[in-house]
Coordinates of C-alpha atoms and ligand atoms in Angstrom, one line a residue:
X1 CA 165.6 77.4 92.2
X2 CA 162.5 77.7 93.4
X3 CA 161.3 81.7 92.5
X4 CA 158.2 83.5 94.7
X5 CA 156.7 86.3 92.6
X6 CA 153.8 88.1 93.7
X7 CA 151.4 90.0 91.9
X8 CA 151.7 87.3 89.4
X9 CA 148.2 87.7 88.2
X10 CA 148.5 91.5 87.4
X11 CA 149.4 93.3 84.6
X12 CA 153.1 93.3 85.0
X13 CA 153.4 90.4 87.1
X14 CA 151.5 88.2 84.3
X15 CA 154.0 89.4 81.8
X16 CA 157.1 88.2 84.6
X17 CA 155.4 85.7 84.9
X18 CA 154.9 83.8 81.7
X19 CA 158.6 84.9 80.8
X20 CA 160.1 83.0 83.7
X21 CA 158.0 80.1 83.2
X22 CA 158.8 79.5 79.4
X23 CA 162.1 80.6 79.6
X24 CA 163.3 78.7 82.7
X25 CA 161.9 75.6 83.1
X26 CA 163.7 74.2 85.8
X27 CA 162.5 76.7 87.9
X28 CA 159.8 76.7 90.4
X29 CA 157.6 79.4 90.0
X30 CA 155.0 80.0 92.8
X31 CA 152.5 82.8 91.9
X32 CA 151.3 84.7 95.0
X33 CA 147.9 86.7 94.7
X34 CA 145.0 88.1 96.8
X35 CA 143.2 88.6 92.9
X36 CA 142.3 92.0 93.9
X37 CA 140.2 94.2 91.5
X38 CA 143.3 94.3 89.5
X39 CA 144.5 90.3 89.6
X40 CA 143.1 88.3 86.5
X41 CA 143.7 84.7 86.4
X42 CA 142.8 84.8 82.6
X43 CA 146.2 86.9 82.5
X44 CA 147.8 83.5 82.8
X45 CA 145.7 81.3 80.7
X46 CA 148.7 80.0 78.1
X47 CA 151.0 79.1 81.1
X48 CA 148.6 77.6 84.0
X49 CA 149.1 73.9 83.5
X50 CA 152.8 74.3 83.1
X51 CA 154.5 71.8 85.8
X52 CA 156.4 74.2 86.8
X53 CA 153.7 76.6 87.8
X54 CA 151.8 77.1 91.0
X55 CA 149.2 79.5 91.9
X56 CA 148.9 80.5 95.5
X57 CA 145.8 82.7 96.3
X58 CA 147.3 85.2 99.8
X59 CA 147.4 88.4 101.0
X60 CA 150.6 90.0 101.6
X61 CA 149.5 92.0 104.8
X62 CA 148.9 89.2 106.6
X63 CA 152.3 88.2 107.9
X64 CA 151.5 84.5 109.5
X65 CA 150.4 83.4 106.4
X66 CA 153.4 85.3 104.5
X67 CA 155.2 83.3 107.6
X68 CA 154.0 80.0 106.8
X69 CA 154.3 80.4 103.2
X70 CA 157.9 81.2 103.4
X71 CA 158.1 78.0 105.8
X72 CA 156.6 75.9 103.4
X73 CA 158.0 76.9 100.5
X74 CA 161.4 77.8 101.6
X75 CA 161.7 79.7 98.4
X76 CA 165.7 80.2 97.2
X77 CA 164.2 83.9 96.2
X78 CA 161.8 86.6 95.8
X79 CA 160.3 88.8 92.5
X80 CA 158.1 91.3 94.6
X81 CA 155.7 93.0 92.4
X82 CA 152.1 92.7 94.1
X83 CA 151.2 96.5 95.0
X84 CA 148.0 98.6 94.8
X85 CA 149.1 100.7 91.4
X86 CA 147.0 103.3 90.1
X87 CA 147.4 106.9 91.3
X88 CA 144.3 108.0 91.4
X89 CA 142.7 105.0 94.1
X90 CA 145.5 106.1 96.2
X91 CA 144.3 109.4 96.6
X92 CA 141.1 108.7 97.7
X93 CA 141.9 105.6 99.6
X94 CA 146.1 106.3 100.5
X95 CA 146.0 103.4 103.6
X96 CA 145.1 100.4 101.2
X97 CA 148.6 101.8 99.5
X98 CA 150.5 101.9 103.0
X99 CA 148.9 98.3 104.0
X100 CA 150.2 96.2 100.7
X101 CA 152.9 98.8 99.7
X102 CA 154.5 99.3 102.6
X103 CA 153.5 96.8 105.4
X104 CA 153.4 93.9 102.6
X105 CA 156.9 94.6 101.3
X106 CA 157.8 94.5 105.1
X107 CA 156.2 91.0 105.2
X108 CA 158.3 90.1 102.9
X109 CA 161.1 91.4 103.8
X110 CA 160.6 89.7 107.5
X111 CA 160.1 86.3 106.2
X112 CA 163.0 86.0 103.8
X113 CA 165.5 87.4 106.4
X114 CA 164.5 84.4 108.2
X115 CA 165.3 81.9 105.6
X116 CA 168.5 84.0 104.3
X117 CA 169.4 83.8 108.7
X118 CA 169.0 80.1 108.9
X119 CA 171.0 79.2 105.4
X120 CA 172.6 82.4 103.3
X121 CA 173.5 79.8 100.3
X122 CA 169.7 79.2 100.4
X123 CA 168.2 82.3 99.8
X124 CA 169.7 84.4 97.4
X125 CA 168.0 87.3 96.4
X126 CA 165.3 89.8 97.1
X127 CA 164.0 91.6 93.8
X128 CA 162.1 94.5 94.5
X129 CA 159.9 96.0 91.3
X130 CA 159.3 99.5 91.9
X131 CA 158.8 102.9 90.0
X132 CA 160.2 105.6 88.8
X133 CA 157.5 108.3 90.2
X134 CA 159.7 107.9 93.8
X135 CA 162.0 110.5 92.0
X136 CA 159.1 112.9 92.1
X137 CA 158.4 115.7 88.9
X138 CA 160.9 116.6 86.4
X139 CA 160.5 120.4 84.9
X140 CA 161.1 121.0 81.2
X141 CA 164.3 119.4 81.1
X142 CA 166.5 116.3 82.6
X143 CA 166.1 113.1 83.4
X144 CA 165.9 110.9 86.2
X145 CA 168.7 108.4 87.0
X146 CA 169.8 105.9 89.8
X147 CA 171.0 108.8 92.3
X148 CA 167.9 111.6 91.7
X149 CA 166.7 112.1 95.6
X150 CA 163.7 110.9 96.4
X151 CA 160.4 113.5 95.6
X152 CA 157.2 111.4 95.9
X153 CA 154.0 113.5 95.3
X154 CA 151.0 110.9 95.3
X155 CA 150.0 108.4 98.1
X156 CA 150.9 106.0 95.9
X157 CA 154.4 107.1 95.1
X158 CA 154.8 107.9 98.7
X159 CA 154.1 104.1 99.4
X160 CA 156.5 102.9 97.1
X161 CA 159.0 105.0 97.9
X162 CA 159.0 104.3 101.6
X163 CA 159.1 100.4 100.3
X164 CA 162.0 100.6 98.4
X165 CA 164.2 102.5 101.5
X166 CA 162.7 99.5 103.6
X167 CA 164.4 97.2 101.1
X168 CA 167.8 99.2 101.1
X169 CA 167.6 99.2 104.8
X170 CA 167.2 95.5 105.1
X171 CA 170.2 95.3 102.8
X172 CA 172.1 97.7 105.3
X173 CA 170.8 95.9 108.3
X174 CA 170.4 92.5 107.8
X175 CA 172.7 91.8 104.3
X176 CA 169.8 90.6 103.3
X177 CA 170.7 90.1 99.5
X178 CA 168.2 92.8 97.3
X179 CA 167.8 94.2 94.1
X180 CA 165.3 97.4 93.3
X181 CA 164.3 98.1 89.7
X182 CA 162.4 101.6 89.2
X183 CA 161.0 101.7 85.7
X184 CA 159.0 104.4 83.6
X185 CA 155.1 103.9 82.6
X186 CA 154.7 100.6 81.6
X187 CA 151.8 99.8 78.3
X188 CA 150.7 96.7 76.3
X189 CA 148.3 93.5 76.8
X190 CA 146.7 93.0 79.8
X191 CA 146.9 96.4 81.2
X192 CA 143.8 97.1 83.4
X193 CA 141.1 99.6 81.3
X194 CA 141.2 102.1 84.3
X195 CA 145.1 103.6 83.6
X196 CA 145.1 106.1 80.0
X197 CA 145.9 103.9 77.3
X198 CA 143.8 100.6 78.0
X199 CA 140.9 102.7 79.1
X200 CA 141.3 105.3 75.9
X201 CA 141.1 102.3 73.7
X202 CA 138.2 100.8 75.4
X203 CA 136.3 104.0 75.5
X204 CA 137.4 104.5 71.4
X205 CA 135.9 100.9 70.6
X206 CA 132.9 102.1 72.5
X207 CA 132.9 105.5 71.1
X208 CA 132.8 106.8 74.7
X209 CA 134.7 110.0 75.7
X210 CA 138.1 109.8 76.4
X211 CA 139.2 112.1 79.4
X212 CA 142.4 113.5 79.5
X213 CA 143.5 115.6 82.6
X214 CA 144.1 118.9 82.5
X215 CA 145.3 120.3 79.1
X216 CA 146.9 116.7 78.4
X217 CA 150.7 118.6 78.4
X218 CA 151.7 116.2 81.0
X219 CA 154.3 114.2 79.9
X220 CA 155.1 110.2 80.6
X221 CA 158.0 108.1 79.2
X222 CA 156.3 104.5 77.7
X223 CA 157.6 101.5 77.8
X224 CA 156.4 98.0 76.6
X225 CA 155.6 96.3 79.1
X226 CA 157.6 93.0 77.6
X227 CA 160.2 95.3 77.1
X228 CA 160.1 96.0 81.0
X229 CA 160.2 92.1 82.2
X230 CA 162.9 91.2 79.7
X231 CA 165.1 94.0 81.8
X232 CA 163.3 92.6 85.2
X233 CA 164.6 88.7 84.0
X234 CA 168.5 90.4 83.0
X235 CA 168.3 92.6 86.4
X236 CA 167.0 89.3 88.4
X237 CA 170.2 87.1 87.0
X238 CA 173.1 89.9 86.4
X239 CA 172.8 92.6 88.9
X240 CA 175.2 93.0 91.9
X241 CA 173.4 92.8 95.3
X242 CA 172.8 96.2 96.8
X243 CA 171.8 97.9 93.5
X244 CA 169.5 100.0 91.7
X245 CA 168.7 100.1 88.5
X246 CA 166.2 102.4 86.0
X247 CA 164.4 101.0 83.0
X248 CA 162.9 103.3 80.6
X249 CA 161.9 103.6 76.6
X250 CA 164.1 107.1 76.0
X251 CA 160.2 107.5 74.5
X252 CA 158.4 110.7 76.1
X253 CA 155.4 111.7 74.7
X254 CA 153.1 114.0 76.4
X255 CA 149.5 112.7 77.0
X256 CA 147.6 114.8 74.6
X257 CA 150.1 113.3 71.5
X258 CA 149.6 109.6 72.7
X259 CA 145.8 110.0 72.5
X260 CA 145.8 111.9 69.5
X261 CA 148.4 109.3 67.8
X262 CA 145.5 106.3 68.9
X263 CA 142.5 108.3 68.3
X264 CA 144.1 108.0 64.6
X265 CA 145.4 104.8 64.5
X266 CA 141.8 103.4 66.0
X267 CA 140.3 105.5 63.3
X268 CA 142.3 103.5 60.9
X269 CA 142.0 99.7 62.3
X270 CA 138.0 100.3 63.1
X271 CA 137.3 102.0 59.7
X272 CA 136.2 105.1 61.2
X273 CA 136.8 108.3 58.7
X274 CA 140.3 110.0 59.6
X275 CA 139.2 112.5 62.8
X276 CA 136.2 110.9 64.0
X277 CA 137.5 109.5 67.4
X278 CA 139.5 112.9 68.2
X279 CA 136.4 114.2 68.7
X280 CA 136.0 112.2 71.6
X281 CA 138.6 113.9 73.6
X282 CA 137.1 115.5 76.1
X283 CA 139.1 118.1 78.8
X284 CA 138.6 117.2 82.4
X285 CA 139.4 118.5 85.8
X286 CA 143.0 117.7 86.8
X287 CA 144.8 115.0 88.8
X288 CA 145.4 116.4 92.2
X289 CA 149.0 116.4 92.8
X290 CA 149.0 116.1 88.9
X291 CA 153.5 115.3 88.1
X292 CA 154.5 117.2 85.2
X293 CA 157.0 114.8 83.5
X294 CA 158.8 111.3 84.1
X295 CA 161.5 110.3 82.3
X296 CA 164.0 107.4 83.0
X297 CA 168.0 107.9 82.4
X298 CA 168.4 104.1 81.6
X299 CA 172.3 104.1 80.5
X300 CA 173.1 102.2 83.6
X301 CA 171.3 99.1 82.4
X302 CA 172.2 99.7 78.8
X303 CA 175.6 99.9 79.4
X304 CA 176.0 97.6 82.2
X305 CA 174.0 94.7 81.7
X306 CA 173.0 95.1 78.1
X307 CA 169.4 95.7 78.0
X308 CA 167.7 97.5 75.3
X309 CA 164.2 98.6 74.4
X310 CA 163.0 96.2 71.5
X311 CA 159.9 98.3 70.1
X312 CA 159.3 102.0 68.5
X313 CA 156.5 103.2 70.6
X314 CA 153.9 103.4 67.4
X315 CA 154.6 99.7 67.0
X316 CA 154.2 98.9 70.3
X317 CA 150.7 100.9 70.2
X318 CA 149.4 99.1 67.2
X319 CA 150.3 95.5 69.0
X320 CA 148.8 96.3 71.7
X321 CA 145.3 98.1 70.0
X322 CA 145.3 94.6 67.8
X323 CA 145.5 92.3 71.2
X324 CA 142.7 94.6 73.0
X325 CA 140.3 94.0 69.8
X326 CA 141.3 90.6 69.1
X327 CA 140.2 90.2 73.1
X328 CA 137.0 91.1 72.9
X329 CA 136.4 88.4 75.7
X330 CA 138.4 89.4 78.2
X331 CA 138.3 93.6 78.0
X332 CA 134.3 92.5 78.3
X333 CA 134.7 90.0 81.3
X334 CA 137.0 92.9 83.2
X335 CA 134.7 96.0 82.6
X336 CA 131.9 93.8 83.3
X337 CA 134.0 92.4 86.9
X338 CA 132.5 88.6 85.9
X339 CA 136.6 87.8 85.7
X340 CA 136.7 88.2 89.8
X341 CA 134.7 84.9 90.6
X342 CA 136.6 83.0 87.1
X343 CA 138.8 80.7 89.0
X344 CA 137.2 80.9 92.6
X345 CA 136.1 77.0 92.2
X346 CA 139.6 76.2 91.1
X347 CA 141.9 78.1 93.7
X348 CA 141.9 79.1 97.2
X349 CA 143.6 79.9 100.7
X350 CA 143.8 76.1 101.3
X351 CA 146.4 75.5 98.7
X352 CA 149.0 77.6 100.5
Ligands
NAD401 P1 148.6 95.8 88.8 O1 147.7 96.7 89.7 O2 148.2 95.5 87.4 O3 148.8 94.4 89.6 C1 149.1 94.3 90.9 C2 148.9 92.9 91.4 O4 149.1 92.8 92.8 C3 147.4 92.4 91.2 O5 147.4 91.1 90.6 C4 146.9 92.3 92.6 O6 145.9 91.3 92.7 C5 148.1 92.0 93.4 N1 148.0 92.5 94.8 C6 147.5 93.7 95.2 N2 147.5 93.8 96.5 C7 148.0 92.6 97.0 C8 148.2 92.0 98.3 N3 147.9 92.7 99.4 N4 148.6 90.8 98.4 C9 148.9 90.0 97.3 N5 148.7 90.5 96.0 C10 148.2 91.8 95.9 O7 150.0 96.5 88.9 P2 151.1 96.6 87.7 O8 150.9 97.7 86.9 O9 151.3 95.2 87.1 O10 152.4 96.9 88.6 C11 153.2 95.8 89.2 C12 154.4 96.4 89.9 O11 155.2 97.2 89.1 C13 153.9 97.4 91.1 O12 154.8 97.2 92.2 C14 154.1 98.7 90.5 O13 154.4 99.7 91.5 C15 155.3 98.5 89.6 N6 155.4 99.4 88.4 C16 154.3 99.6 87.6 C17 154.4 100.4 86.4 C18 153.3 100.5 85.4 O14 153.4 101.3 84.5 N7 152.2 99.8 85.5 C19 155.6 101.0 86.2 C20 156.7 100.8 87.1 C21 156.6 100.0 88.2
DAU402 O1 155.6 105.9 86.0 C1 155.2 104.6 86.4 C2 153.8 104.6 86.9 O2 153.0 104.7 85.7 C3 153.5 103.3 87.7 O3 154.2 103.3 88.8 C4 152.0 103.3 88.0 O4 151.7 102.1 88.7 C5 151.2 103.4 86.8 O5 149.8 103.5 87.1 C6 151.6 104.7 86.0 O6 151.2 105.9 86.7 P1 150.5 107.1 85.9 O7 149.7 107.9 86.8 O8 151.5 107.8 85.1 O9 149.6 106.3 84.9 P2 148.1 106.6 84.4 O10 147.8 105.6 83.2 O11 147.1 106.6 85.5 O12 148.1 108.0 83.8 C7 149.0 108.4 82.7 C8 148.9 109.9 82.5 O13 147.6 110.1 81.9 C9 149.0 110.7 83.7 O14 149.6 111.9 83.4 C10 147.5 111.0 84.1 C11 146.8 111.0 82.8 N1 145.4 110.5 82.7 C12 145.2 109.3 83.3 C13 143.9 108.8 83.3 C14 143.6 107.5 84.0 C15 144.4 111.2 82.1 O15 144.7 112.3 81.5 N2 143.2 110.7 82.0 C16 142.8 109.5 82.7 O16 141.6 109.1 82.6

């Protein structure tokens, strides 16, 4: 089986990625990047020389080389993860969301109905990773689950909402086999310092201010984020084609509590007296467009395919502060950018 994932060298992706690789050795596992601002080669340091691992630097907007690739490769399937992610860049720059979002997903999408049209026993499956802001904003109560309508608010949710209809609709269409996964807020190693937690624990180590939008009541459901590609590797091998499924922690916390609980917990691991880094909270204007609440109905895959969450949230926090001060080297070499030209000597377009 040889498996294309892209946005290998991201947060999530790096995560997939390394599961997949230890855990299945007799697959193939090519790793498609463009190592935007948010693709980190360091990400993938423990697994790089595995022989079963291949880094290929691309772009998925630019369909003749997503052609080619496909040609190449002639993968048996696809792990689609590669996106432009954070809320706020899409809302001052929405069409780099609608180019890799929407138009990459398509290039995808266009490529592997070619391979799955020439031999359906070849290519198997289409698993697309998306989220669960495409249901929109939940009031005080409820939750969202497989057959909530579609409510995007943000340019970014927008994009990945029109993606994931593209992907039904090539299911429709064409057959073509696919999967969609829409999970809750994902945290852990790795995560890039510009979402809340990663950057509220940078700024604590720095004693920098920690901004929090609005009065902070807005509320997310958090998952681990190897929580998240365990359920990605049990949707990827169990799920019947055509289907959905939601992934979520049952763990909602608004965003006020979570920086309170690690302005604590920080004072604790950086012998800082109890209170200190609360004072760093500082109230900022709001996110325009600001949704009031996520969370994920995940009985489906619970019951279904036997998934679980495996971590309490304040363990998860702790293991994740310890791994962001432990990696002193790379939170510097990603606030600093020096991780963008790490690996240029090593990898390029070439090796597609
Ligand atoms: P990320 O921003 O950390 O990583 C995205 C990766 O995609 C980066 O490595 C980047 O270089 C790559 N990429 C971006 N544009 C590309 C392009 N045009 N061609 C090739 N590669 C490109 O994102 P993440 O948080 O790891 O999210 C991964 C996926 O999971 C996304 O599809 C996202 O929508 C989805 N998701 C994220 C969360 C979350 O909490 N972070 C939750 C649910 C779903
Ligand atoms: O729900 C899944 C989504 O979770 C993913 O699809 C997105 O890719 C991912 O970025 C995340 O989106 P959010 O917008 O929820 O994550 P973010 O970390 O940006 O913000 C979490 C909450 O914290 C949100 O309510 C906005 C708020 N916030 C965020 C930042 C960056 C602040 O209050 N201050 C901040 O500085």
């Amino acid at each position: 089986m040889k498996i294309l994932i892209t946005g290998g060298a991201g947060f999530i992706g790096s995560h997939v990625v390394r599961l997949f690789v230890n855990k299945y050795p007799n697959y193939q596992i090519v790793n498609l990047d463009k190592l935007t601002y948010a693709g980190n080669l360091a990400n993938l340091k423990d697994i790089e020389d595995k022989p079963n691992y291949t880094f290929v630097k691309g772009d998925i907007v630019d369909a003749s080389f997503i052609n080619s690739l496909f040609k190449n490769h002639r993968f048996n399937a696809v792990l689609h993860l590669a996106a432009e992610s954070h809320v706020d860049r899409s809302i001052t720059n929405p069409l780099e969301f609608v180019y890799t979002n929407v138009i990459g997903t398509v290039n995808l999408l266009n490529a592997a109905k070619e391979l799955f049209k020439e031999d359906s026993s070849q290519f198997v499956k289409f698993y697309h990773v998306s989220t669960d802001e495409v249901y929109g904003s939940l009031g005080e109560t409820g939750l969202f689950t497989e057959t909530t309508a579609y409510d995007p608010h943000s340019p970014y949710s927008a994009s990945k909402a029109s993606s994931d209809h593209f992907v039904r609709a090539y299911y429709d269409t064409y057959k073509l086999p696919c999967v969609i996964s829409n999970c809750s807020n994902n945290y852990g190693p790795y995560h890039f310092p510009e979402k809340l937690i990663p950057l509220c624990i940078n700024n604590i180590k720095n004693s920098k201010p920690l901004p929090i939008y609005g009065k902070g009541e807005n509320v997310r459901d958090w998952l681990f984020v190897e929580d998240h590609a365990r359920a990605i590797d049990v949707i990827f091998h169990k799920a019947e084609l055509g289907t959905t499924y939601n992934i979520g922690g049952h763990n909602e916390w608004t965003n006020i509590d979570v920086i309170r609980l690690l302005c604590d917990m920080m004072d604790e691991k950086l012998g800082r007296e109890k209170g200190t880094n609360q004072k760093l909270i500082t109230f900022v204007t709001d996110r325009a467009g600001h949704d009031l609440r996520y969370a994920i109905d995940s009985t489906k895959l619970q019951n279904e395919l036997g998934w679980k969450p495996s971590l309490q949230f304040e363990e998860g926090l702790s293991k994740t502060v310890d791994w962001y001060l432990k990696n002193d080297e790379w939170l510097n070499n990603v606030t600093s950018g020096a991780y963008a030209h790490y690996y240029e000597k090593q990898y390029s377009d070439s090796n597609k």
